[in-house]
mmCIF file of C-alpha atoms in Angstrom:
data_model
loop_
_atom_site.group_PDB
_atom_site.id
_atom_site.type_symbol
_atom_site.label_atom_id
_atom_site.label_comp_id
_atom_site.label_asym_id
_atom_site.label_seq_id
_atom_site.Cartn_x
_atom_site.Cartn_y
_atom_site.Cartn_z
ATOM 1 C CA MET A 1064 -53.198 8.930 -24.825
ATOM 2 C CA PRO A 1065 -49.378 8.995 -25.057
ATOM 3 C CA ILE A 1066 -47.376 5.855 -25.714
ATOM 4 C CA SER A 1067 -43.809 5.449 -24.470
ATOM 5 C CA GLN A 1068 -41.100 3.306 -26.018
ATOM 6 C CA GLU A 1069 -37.434 2.797 -25.113
ATOM 7 C CA PHE A 1070 -34.665 2.740 -27.720
ATOM 8 C CA LYS A 1071 -30.942 2.108 -27.374
ATOM 9 C CA GLY A 1072 -27.880 3.304 -29.221
ATOM 10 C CA LYS A 1073 -24.146 3.865 -28.926
ATOM 11 C CA ASN A 1074 -25.028 7.386 -27.771
ATOM 12 C CA VAL A 1075 -28.169 9.512 -27.500
ATOM 13 C CA GLU A 1076 -27.968 10.556 -31.158
ATOM 14 C CA LYS A 1077 -27.811 6.915 -32.287
ATOM 15 C CA ALA A 1078 -30.747 6.043 -30.029
ATOM 16 C CA ILE A 1079 -32.770 8.854 -31.636
ATOM 17 C CA GLU A 1080 -31.855 7.490 -35.073
ATOM 18 C CA ALA A 1081 -33.047 4.053 -33.965
ATOM 19 C CA ALA A 1082 -36.374 5.515 -32.835
ATOM 20 C CA SER A 1083 -36.706 7.522 -36.059
ATOM 21 C CA GLU A 1084 -36.169 4.449 -38.237
ATOM 22 C CA ALA A 1085 -38.467 2.210 -36.208
ATOM 23 C CA LEU A 1086 -41.314 4.722 -35.933
ATOM 24 C CA GLU A 1087 -40.797 6.406 -39.320
ATOM 25 C CA ILE A 1088 -40.755 9.831 -37.705
ATOM 26 C CA ALA A 1089 -38.244 12.582 -38.470
ATOM 27 C CA PRO A 1090 -35.607 12.821 -35.689
ATOM 28 C CA GLU A 1091 -36.388 16.487 -34.989
ATOM 29 C CA LYS A 1092 -40.053 15.649 -34.348
ATOM 30 C CA ILE A 1093 -39.359 12.946 -31.784
ATOM 31 C CA LYS A 1094 -40.162 13.820 -28.179
ATOM 32 C CA TYR A 1095 -37.969 11.858 -25.790
ATOM 33 C CA GLU A 1096 -36.477 11.634 -22.346
ATOM 34 C CA VAL A 1097 -32.922 10.414 -21.732
ATOM 35 C CA VAL A 1098 -32.935 7.361 -19.453
ATOM 36 C CA THR A 1099 -29.140 6.988 -19.541
ATOM 37 C CA TYR A 1100 -26.430 8.638 -21.589
ATOM 38 C CA GLY A 1101 -24.397 5.447 -21.735
ATOM 39 C CA SER A 1102 -20.665 5.028 -21.355
ATOM 40 C CA SER A 1103 -17.818 4.338 -23.767
ATOM 41 C CA GLY A 1104 -16.068 2.288 -21.064
ATOM 42 C CA ILE A 1105 -12.291 1.998 -20.800
ATOM 43 C CA PHE A 1106 -10.727 2.567 -24.229
ATOM 44 C CA GLY A 1107 -14.014 1.339 -25.697
ATOM 45 C CA LEU A 1108 -13.183 -2.220 -24.638
ATOM 46 C CA VAL A 1109 -14.535 -2.814 -21.148
ATOM 47 C CA GLY A 1110 -17.604 -1.443 -19.393
ATOM 48 C CA VAL A 1111 -19.322 -0.135 -22.549
ATOM 49 C CA LYS A 1112 -22.969 0.805 -21.911
ATOM 50 C CA LYS A 1113 -25.527 1.943 -24.473
ATOM 51 C CA ALA A 1114 -27.517 5.129 -24.201
ATOM 52 C CA VAL A 1115 -31.261 4.650 -23.623
ATOM 53 C CA ILE A 1116 -34.043 7.114 -24.471
ATOM 54 C CA LYS A 1117 -37.773 6.940 -23.804
ATOM 55 C CA VAL A 1118 -39.828 8.206 -26.761
ATOM 56 C CA LEU A 1119 -43.177 9.830 -26.012
ATOM 57 C CA LEU A 1120 -45.682 9.456 -28.857
ATOM 58 C CA GLU A 1121 -49.037 11.269 -29.059
ATOM 59 C CA ILE A 1122 -51.093 9.151 -31.442
ATOM 60 C CA GLU A 1123 -53.542 11.928 -32.427
ATOM 61 C CA LYS A 1124 -50.800 14.387 -33.388
ATOM 62 C CA THR A 1125 -48.144 12.215 -34.948
ATOM 63 C CA VAL A 1126 -49.986 9.458 -36.794
ATOM 64 C CA LYS A 1127 -50.850 10.046 -40.450
ATOM 65 C CA PRO A 1128 -54.017 8.823 -42.269
ATOM 66 C CA LYS A 1129 -52.639 5.290 -42.465
ATOM 67 C CA THR A 1130 -52.428 5.275 -38.720
ATOM 68 C CA GLU A 1131 -53.931 1.905 -37.978
ATOM 69 C CA SER A 1132 -51.044 -0.038 -39.476
ATOM 70 C CA LYS A 1133 -48.505 2.315 -37.861
ATOM 71 C CA ILE A 1134 -50.059 1.862 -34.429
ATOM 72 C CA ASN A 1135 -50.157 -1.898 -34.823
ATOM 73 C CA ASN A 1136 -46.513 -1.967 -35.865
ATOM 74 C CA PHE A 1137 -45.590 0.249 -32.941
ATOM 75 C CA ASN A 1138 -47.411 -1.954 -30.448
ATOM 76 C CA ASP A 1139 -45.742 -5.034 -31.892
ATOM 77 C CA ILE A 1140 -42.307 -3.693 -30.920
ATOM 78 C CA SER A 1141 -41.044 -5.067 -27.616
ATOM 79 C CA ILE A 1142 -39.992 -2.556 -24.979
ATOM 80 C CA ASP A 1143 -36.274 -3.388 -25.085
ATOM 81 C CA GLU A 1144 -35.950 -4.049 -28.819
ATOM 82 C CA ASP A 1145 -33.237 -2.089 -30.619
ATOM 83 C CA ILE A 1146 -34.050 -2.525 -34.300
ATOM 84 C CA PRO A 1147 -31.098 -0.839 -36.066
ATOM 85 C CA ILE A 1148 -28.423 -2.277 -33.772
ATOM 86 C CA LYS A 1149 -27.742 -5.987 -33.899
ATOM 87 C CA GLU A 1150 -27.198 -7.427 -30.442
ATOM 88 C CA GLU A 1151 -24.510 -10.076 -30.120
ATOM 89 C CA LYS A 1152 -25.908 -13.226 -28.582
ATOM 90 C CA ASP A 1153 -23.757 -15.540 -26.509
ATOM 91 C CA GLU A 1154 -24.022 -18.296 -29.098
ATOM 92 C CA ASP A 1155 -22.871 -15.875 -31.808
ATOM 93 C CA LYS A 1156 -19.678 -14.848 -30.012
ATOM 94 C CA GLU A 1157 -16.504 -16.125 -31.607
ATOM 95 C CA ASN A 1158 -14.486 -17.825 -28.889
ATOM 96 C CA ILE A 1159 -10.756 -18.392 -29.246
ATOM 97 C CA ASP A 1160 -9.242 -21.451 -27.636
ATOM 98 C CA GLN A 1161 -6.145 -22.190 -29.724
ATOM 99 C CA GLU A 1162 -3.004 -21.103 -27.858
ATOM 100 C CA ASP A 1163 -1.561 -19.122 -30.784
ATOM 101 C CA ASP A 1164 -4.879 -17.351 -31.340
ATOM 102 C CA ILE A 1165 -5.113 -16.393 -27.668
ATOM 103 C CA LEU A 1166 -1.573 -14.987 -27.701
ATOM 104 C CA ASP A 1167 -2.159 -13.031 -30.916
ATOM 105 C CA PHE A 1168 -5.514 -11.672 -29.768
ATOM 106 C CA GLY A 1169 -4.135 -10.646 -26.370
ATOM 107 C CA LYS A 1170 -1.080 -8.982 -27.918
ATOM 108 C CA GLN A 1171 -3.246 -6.988 -30.324
ATOM 109 C CA ALA A 1172 -5.634 -5.881 -27.566
ATOM 110 C CA LEU A 1173 -2.763 -4.883 -25.249
ATOM 111 C CA GLU A 1174 -1.059 -2.909 -28.030
ATOM 112 C CA GLU A 1175 -4.254 -0.938 -28.544
ATOM 113 C CA ILE A 1176 -4.440 -0.082 -24.841
ATOM 114 C CA VAL A 1177 -0.735 0.771 -24.534
ATOM 115 C CA HIS A 1178 -0.765 3.039 -27.586
ATOM 116 C CA GLU A 1179 -3.533 5.082 -25.972
ATOM 117 C CA ILE A 1180 -1.199 5.772 -23.042
ATOM 118 C CA SER A 1181 2.305 6.010 -24.507
ATOM 119 C CA GLU A 1182 3.945 6.195 -27.917
ATOM 120 C CA ASN A 1183 6.817 4.051 -29.194
ATOM 121 C CA ALA A 1184 6.078 1.131 -26.845
ATOM 122 C CA THR A 1185 6.299 -2.444 -28.097
ATOM 123 C CA VAL A 1186 4.550 -5.553 -26.776
ATOM 124 C CA SER A 1187 5.868 -9.119 -26.764
ATOM 125 C CA VAL A 1188 4.135 -12.229 -25.459
ATOM 126 C CA ARG A 1189 5.144 -15.702 -24.335
ATOM 127 C CA LYS A 1190 3.576 -18.547 -22.397
ATOM 128 C CA ILE A 1191 5.301 -20.159 -19.439
ATOM 129 C CA LYS A 1192 3.496 -23.162 -17.971
ATOM 130 C CA GLU A 1193 -0.118 -22.070 -17.432
ATOM 131 C CA ARG A 1194 0.401 -18.308 -17.484
ATOM 132 C CA VAL A 1195 0.586 -15.858 -20.398
ATOM 133 C CA TYR A 1196 3.249 -13.173 -19.940
ATOM 134 C CA PHE A 1197 3.118 -9.850 -21.780
ATOM 135 C CA SER A 1198 6.200 -7.617 -21.759
ATOM 136 C CA ILE A 1199 5.982 -3.907 -22.604
ATOM 137 C CA ASN A 1200 9.223 -2.203 -23.611
ATOM 138 C CA GLY A 1201 10.005 1.340 -24.709
ATOM 139 C CA GLY A 1202 7.686 4.318 -24.503
ATOM 140 C CA ASP A 1203 7.132 6.178 -21.249
ATOM 141 C CA SER A 1204 7.592 3.344 -18.755
ATOM 142 C CA GLY A 1205 6.921 5.621 -15.771
ATOM 143 C CA VAL A 1206 3.460 6.509 -17.078
ATOM 144 C CA LEU A 1207 2.702 2.895 -17.986
ATOM 145 C CA ILE A 1208 3.688 1.681 -14.512
ATOM 146 C CA GLY A 1209 2.097 4.527 -12.544
ATOM 147 C CA LYS A 1210 2.378 5.275 -8.836
ATOM 148 C CA ARG A 1211 3.213 2.064 -6.940
ATOM 149 C CA GLY A 1212 2.437 0.135 -10.138
ATOM 150 C CA GLN A 1213 -1.263 1.007 -10.099
ATOM 151 C CA THR A 1214 -1.501 1.873 -13.814
ATOM 152 C CA LEU A 1215 0.256 -1.365 -14.741
ATOM 153 C CA GLU A 1216 -2.081 -3.263 -12.456
ATOM 154 C CA ALA A 1217 -5.107 -1.651 -14.126
ATOM 155 C CA ILE A 1218 -3.755 -2.565 -17.575
ATOM 156 C CA GLN A 1219 -3.325 -6.171 -16.488
ATOM 157 C CA TYR A 1220 -6.866 -6.263 -15.095
ATOM 158 C CA ILE A 1221 -8.324 -4.914 -18.349
ATOM 159 C CA ILE A 1222 -6.397 -7.248 -20.662
ATOM 160 C CA GLU A 1223 -7.266 -10.246 -18.486
ATOM 161 C CA LYS A 1224 -10.970 -9.381 -18.751
ATOM 162 C CA ILE A 1225 -10.739 -8.899 -22.518
ATOM 163 C CA ILE A 1226 -8.989 -12.227 -23.124
ATOM 164 C CA ASN A 1227 -11.136 -14.316 -20.798
ATOM 165 C CA LYS A 1228 -14.290 -12.870 -22.336
ATOM 166 C CA LYS A 1229 -13.236 -14.522 -25.603
ATOM 167 C CA THR A 1230 -12.128 -17.896 -24.244
ATOM 168 C CA ASN A 1231 -13.966 -20.878 -22.829
ATOM 169 C CA LYS A 1232 -11.214 -21.643 -20.343
ATOM 170 C CA ARG A 1233 -9.605 -19.439 -17.713
ATOM 171 C CA VAL A 1234 -6.368 -17.813 -18.876
ATOM 172 C CA ARG A 1235 -3.973 -16.443 -16.257
ATOM 173 C CA ILE A 1236 -2.336 -13.184 -17.317
ATOM 174 C CA MET A 1237 0.758 -11.272 -16.223
ATOM 175 C CA VAL A 1238 1.726 -7.896 -17.726
ATOM 176 C CA ASP A 1239 5.132 -6.340 -17.045
ATOM 177 C CA VAL A 1240 6.874 -3.106 -18.074
ATOM 178 C CA GLU A 1241 10.656 -3.091 -18.476
ATOM 179 C CA GLY A 1242 11.103 -5.838 -15.849
ATOM 180 C CA TYR A 1243 9.331 -3.762 -13.181
ATOM 181 C CA LEU A 1244 7.619 -6.706 -11.478
ATOM 182 C CA GLU A 1245 10.852 -8.602 -10.754
ATOM 183 C CA LYS A 1246 12.503 -5.434 -9.443
ATOM 184 C CA ARG A 1247 9.484 -4.741 -7.267
ATOM 185 C CA LYS A 1248 9.566 -8.301 -5.919
ATOM 186 C CA THR A 1249 13.253 -7.995 -5.007
ATOM 187 C CA ASN A 1250 12.700 -4.648 -3.281
ATOM 188 C CA LEU A 1251 9.723 -5.975 -1.331
ATOM 189 C CA LYS A 1252 11.769 -8.885 -0.001
ATOM 190 C CA LYS A 1253 14.554 -6.540 1.115
ATOM 191 C CA LEU A 1254 12.020 -4.242 2.792
ATOM 192 C CA ALA A 1255 10.325 -7.190 4.509
ATOM 193 C CA THR A 1256 13.646 -8.430 5.902
ATOM 194 C CA ARG A 1257 14.529 -4.993 7.290
ATOM 195 C CA MET A 1258 11.101 -4.503 8.865
ATOM 196 C CA ALA A 1259 11.160 -7.986 10.413
ATOM 197 C CA GLU A 1260 14.503 -7.242 12.037
ATOM 198 C CA LYS A 1261 13.135 -3.951 13.316
ATOM 199 C CA ALA A 1262 10.059 -5.617 14.840
ATOM 200 C CA LYS A 1263 12.278 -8.107 16.693
ATOM 201 C CA LYS A 1264 14.645 -5.377 17.849
ATOM 202 C CA ILE A 1265 12.061 -2.928 19.238
ATOM 203 C CA LYS A 1266 9.680 -5.746 20.280
ATOM 204 C CA LYS A 1267 6.733 -3.868 18.772
ATOM 205 C CA PRO A 1268 4.630 -4.390 15.617
ATOM 206 C CA VAL A 1269 5.775 -2.543 12.507
ATOM 207 C CA THR A 1270 3.728 -1.725 9.419
ATOM 208 C CA ILE A 1271 4.483 -1.911 5.716
ATOM 209 C CA GLY A 1272 2.363 0.520 3.687
ATOM 210 C CA GLN A 1273 -0.596 -0.317 1.491
ATOM 211 C CA MET A 1274 -0.062 -3.119 -1.009
ATOM 212 C CA ASN A 1275 -2.195 -5.194 -3.316
ATOM 213 C CA ALA A 1276 -2.851 -8.883 -2.679
ATOM 214 C CA HIS A 1277 -0.010 -10.063 -4.936
ATOM 215 C CA GLU A 1278 2.551 -7.878 -3.142
ATOM 216 C CA ARG A 1279 1.301 -8.885 0.300
ATOM 217 C CA ARG A 1280 1.622 -12.519 -0.692
ATOM 218 C CA ILE A 1281 5.260 -11.961 -1.666
ATOM 219 C CA VAL A 1282 5.999 -10.579 1.810
ATOM 220 C CA HIS A 1283 4.037 -13.276 3.649
ATOM 221 C CA ILE A 1284 5.832 -16.069 1.797
ATOM 222 C CA HIS A 1285 9.236 -14.421 2.217
ATOM 223 C CA LEU A 1286 8.796 -14.148 6.005
ATOM 224 C CA LYS A 1287 6.852 -17.339 6.701
ATOM 225 C CA ASP A 1288 9.953 -19.164 8.021
ATOM 226 C CA GLU A 1289 11.453 -16.146 9.773
ATOM 227 C CA ARG A 1290 11.924 -16.937 13.457
ATOM 228 C CA GLY A 1291 10.397 -14.670 16.087
ATOM 229 C CA ILE A 1292 7.785 -12.851 13.971
ATOM 230 C CA ARG A 1293 4.411 -13.359 12.327
ATOM 231 C CA THR A 1294 2.710 -11.388 9.571
ATOM 232 C CA GLN A 1295 -0.880 -10.286 9.093
ATOM 233 C CA SER A 1296 -2.752 -8.083 6.608
ATOM 234 C CA ILE A 1297 -4.990 -5.426 8.141
ATOM 235 C CA GLY A 1298 -7.598 -3.040 6.812
ATOM 236 C CA GLU A 1299 -10.379 -3.299 4.248
ATOM 237 C CA GLY A 1300 -10.517 -3.164 0.490
ATOM 238 C CA TYR A 1301 -8.084 -4.200 -2.214
ATOM 239 C CA TYR A 1302 -5.098 -2.210 -0.946
ATOM 240 C CA ARG A 1303 -4.322 -3.198 2.630
ATOM 241 C CA LYS A 1304 -1.452 -2.754 5.035
ATOM 242 C CA LEU A 1305 0.739 -5.567 6.259
ATOM 243 C CA MET A 1306 1.868 -5.758 9.879
ATOM 244 C CA ILE A 1307 4.818 -7.695 11.281
ATOM 245 C CA PHE A 1308 4.371 -8.762 14.903
ATOM 246 C CA PRO A 1309 7.199 -9.928 17.181
ATOM 247 C CA LYS A 1310 6.390 -13.241 18.805
ATOM 248 C CA LYS A 1311 6.564 -13.794 22.516
ATOM 249 C CA HIS A 1312 9.285 -16.160 23.604
ATOM 250 C CA GLY A 1313 8.157 -19.690 24.292
ATOM 251 C CA SER A 1314 5.225 -19.622 21.893
ATOM 252 C CA SER A 1315 4.341 -23.159 20.899
ATOM 253 C CA LYS A 1316 2.329 -22.198 17.828
ATOM 254 C CA ALA A 1317 3.614 -22.854 14.371
ATOM 255 C CA ARG A 1318 5.493 -19.877 12.968
ATOM 256 C CA ASN A 1319 3.121 -19.338 10.084
ATOM 257 C CA SER A 1320 -0.126 -20.315 11.769
ATOM 258 C CA ASN A 1321 -1.297 -16.716 12.165
ATOM 259 C CA THR A 1322 -0.268 -15.476 8.761
ATOM 260 C CA LYS A 1323 -3.241 -13.857 7.032
ATOM 261 C CA ILE A 1324 -3.069 -12.503 3.526
#
C-alpha cells in the first residue's frame, strides 16, 4: 500500500532534498509528483511561494530490514512539515519600529529593487510629518518611471509592502524619481483646468484618460471649487477615467456634492 507525503522547498530540487533527508532515501530513487513549482516572487522579496512535491512511497519495495522504525518515523511526520527548512514564525520575526531603523531598512530594500532595474541610480530618504519620502536620482529615469508612471507606482507598492511587513505600525510611503511626481501633479492641474473650460464651453461632458486613485484625487481637489462643473470617476478597477460634467444653470446643489473619486 503506497504512502504519500508532501515536502516543501525553495524549488522542486530543494523539496526533493528535503524528502531525501527526511526519509533517508537517495534523491534519484524518490517517486514524486509536483504539486506546485513555487514562485520566486518580485525580486525575491514579495510573493515568494515554495515548491511542493508529493512523495509516493511503496513500503514493500523501499523499506530495508529495519523497516519498522523507518515506517514509524515516517508516520510520525506531519503532512505539512518541512524538516530541512526552518519556517519563520510570527513571534520570531524581527520588527523594526525605531524611525532611523525604518529609514535605513527601507533605503536598503529600495536600493536592491532599483539596482535590478537601472544602474548608477542613487536613493535618498527623509521623513516629512507622517510620511517617508524616497527620492531616486540618476540611472535610467525613464525606465524607472515607466509609461504613465506605472513602473514607479509598482516600485512604491512593493517597498511599502516590504517596510510594513517589518513594522508594528503603519508607515506611509512615497517614492519619487527625479521630481517626477511634482511635475506630474502640475501637469494634471493644467490639464484639468483646460478640460473644465472645454466642458463649460461645449456644454458637454469631457473625459480625462485613465488615472490611478492618487491622480484622480489631485484633479477632483483642484476642480472642487470650479464654478459650473462637477467631476466624477467612471469605470472599474484601479485605473479609471475621470469625467467633467457641465452643470445646468440654476442648480441649487453644492458644487462638490457629486464629486466621486
